[in-house]
XYZ file of C-alpha atoms in Angstrom:
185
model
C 117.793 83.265 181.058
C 116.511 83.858 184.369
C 113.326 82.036 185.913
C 110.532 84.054 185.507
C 107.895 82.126 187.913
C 107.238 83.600 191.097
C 108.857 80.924 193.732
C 112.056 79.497 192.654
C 112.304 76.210 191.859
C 114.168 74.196 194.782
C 116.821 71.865 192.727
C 118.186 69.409 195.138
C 122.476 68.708 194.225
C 123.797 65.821 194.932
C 127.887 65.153 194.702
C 130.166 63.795 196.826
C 132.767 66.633 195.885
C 132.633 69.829 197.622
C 133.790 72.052 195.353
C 131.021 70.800 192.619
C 128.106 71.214 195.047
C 129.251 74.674 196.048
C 129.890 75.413 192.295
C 126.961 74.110 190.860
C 124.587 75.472 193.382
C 125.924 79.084 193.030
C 125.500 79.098 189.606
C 122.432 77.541 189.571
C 121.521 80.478 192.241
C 122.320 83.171 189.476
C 119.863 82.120 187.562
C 117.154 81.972 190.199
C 116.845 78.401 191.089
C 116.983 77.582 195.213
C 119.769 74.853 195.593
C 119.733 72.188 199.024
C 123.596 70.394 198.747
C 123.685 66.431 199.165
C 127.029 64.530 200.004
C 125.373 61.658 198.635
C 122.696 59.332 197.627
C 121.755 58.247 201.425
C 121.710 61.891 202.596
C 119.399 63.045 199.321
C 116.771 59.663 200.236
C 116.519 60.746 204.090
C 115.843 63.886 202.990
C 113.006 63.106 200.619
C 110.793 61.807 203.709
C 110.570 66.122 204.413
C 112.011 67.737 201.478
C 110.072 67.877 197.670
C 112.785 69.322 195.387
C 111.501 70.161 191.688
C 114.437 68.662 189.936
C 117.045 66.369 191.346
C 120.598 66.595 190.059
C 122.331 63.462 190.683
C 126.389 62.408 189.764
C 126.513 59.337 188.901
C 129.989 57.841 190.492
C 129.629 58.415 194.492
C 130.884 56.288 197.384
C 128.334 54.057 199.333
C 125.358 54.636 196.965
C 126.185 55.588 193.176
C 123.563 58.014 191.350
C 121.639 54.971 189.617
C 121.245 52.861 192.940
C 119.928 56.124 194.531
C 117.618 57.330 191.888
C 115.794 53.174 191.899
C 115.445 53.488 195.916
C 113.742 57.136 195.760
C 110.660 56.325 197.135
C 107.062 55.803 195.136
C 105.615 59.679 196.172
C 108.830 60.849 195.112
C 109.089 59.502 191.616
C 107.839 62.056 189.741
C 110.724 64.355 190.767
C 112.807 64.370 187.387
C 116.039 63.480 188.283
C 119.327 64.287 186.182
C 122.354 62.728 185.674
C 125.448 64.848 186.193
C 128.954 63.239 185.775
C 132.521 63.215 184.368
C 132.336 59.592 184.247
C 129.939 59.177 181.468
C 129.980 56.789 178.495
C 127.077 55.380 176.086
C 126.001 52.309 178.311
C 125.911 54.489 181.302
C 123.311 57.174 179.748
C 121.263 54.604 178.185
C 120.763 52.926 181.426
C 119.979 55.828 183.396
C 117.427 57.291 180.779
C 116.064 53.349 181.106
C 116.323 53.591 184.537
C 113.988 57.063 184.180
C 115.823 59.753 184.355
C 115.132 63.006 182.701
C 118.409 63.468 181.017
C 122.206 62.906 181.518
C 124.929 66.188 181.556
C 128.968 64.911 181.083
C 130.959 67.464 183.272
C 132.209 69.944 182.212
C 128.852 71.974 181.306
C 127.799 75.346 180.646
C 125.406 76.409 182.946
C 123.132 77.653 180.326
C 123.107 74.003 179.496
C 122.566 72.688 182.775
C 119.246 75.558 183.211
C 118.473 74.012 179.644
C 118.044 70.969 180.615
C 116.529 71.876 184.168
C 113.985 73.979 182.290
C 113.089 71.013 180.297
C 112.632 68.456 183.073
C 110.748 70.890 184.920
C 108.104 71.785 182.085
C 107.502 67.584 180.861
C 106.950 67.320 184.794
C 104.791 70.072 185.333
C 101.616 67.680 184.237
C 102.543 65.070 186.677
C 103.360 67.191 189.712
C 100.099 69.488 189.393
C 97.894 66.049 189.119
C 99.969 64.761 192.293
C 99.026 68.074 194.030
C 95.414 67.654 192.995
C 95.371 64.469 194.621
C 96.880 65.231 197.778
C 94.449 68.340 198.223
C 91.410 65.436 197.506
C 92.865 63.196 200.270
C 93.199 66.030 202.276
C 89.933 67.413 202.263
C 88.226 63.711 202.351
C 90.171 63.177 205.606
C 88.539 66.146 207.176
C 85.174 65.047 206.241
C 83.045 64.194 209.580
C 81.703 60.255 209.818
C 78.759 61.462 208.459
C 79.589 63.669 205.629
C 81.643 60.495 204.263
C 78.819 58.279 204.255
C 76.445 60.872 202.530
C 79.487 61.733 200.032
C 80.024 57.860 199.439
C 76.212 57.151 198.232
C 76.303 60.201 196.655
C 78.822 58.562 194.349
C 77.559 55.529 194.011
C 74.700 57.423 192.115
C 72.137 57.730 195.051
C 69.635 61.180 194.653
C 69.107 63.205 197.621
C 65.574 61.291 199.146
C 67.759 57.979 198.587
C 70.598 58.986 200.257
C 67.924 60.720 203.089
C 66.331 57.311 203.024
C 69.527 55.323 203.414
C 70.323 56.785 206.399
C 67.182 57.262 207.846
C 67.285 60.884 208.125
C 63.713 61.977 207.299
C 62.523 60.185 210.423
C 65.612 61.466 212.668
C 64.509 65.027 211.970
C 60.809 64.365 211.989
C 60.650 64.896 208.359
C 57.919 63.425 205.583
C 58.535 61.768 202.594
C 56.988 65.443 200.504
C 59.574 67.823 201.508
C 62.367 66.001 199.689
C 60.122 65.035 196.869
């Protein structure tokens, strides 16, 4: 069950055992996925300031900052990154407050991992909405930043409604260019 998209979604592991990152990301390699290791919570939320993985897979018992702890401090541009739980601690109460807490889903070690891409695949596709409209945004803000002074204040009456001679009006730009009221009839 390979990924068939073009670029490889970037899942972002964090454990504070070795040997699980290193097995988990090579498997998760097989079937096409990039994998960045975390030792922990704290290394995972410095990273976010640079890194945007797709899908965050987080344990759940971890020294200094436990999965739940990490997953509420993951900052506000960063929340729509579905994050799932990935432990051998697990019990009822635990998964119902991480699902509570938002998280995507919640995986007891030991796993297949056709159920781990399973469950990947999922979080990625009831994402996909959010992400794209995040993108969409960010382009917006980006291209409104590179407006000049003077394209924003035309753009800005031209959303409040204004037609072309108002906005020409408003800014007094038939007399700057020596322009009568007829050709912008």
């Amino acid at each position: 069950m390979p990924i068939l998209e073009q670029v490889a979604p970037l899942i972002a592991v964090v454990d504070d055992q070795r040997d699980v990152r290193t097995t988990v990301g090579r498997g998760l390699e097989r079937f096409g996925y990039k994998v960045h290791p975390f030792m922990g919570g704290t290394d995972l939320l410095e990273a976010l300031e640079y890194l945007e993985p797709d899908c965050i897979l987080l344990d759940v018992r971890m020294p200094v900052l436990d999965g739940l702890d990490t997953m509420k401090l993951i900052p506000q541009d960063r929340r729509h990154i579905p994050v799932i739980f990935f432990t051998s601690h697990g019990d009822i109460h635990l998964a119902v407050e991480a699902m509570k807490s938002g998280a995507a889903d919640f995986i007891e070690k030991p796993a297949t991992f056709e159920m781990i891409v399973q469950k990947i695949e999922a979080a990625l596709s009831s994402s996909r909405p959010t992400v794209e409209k995040n993108h969409s945004a960010d382009q917006a803000r980006k291209q409104l930043a590179e407006l000049t002074k003077r394209e924003d204040e035309v753009m800005r009456l031209a959303c409040a409604g204004l037609r072309n001679k108002e906005i020409a009006e408003q800014l007094d730009l038939l007399r700057k260019w020596g322009l009568g009221d007829s050709r912008l009839a």
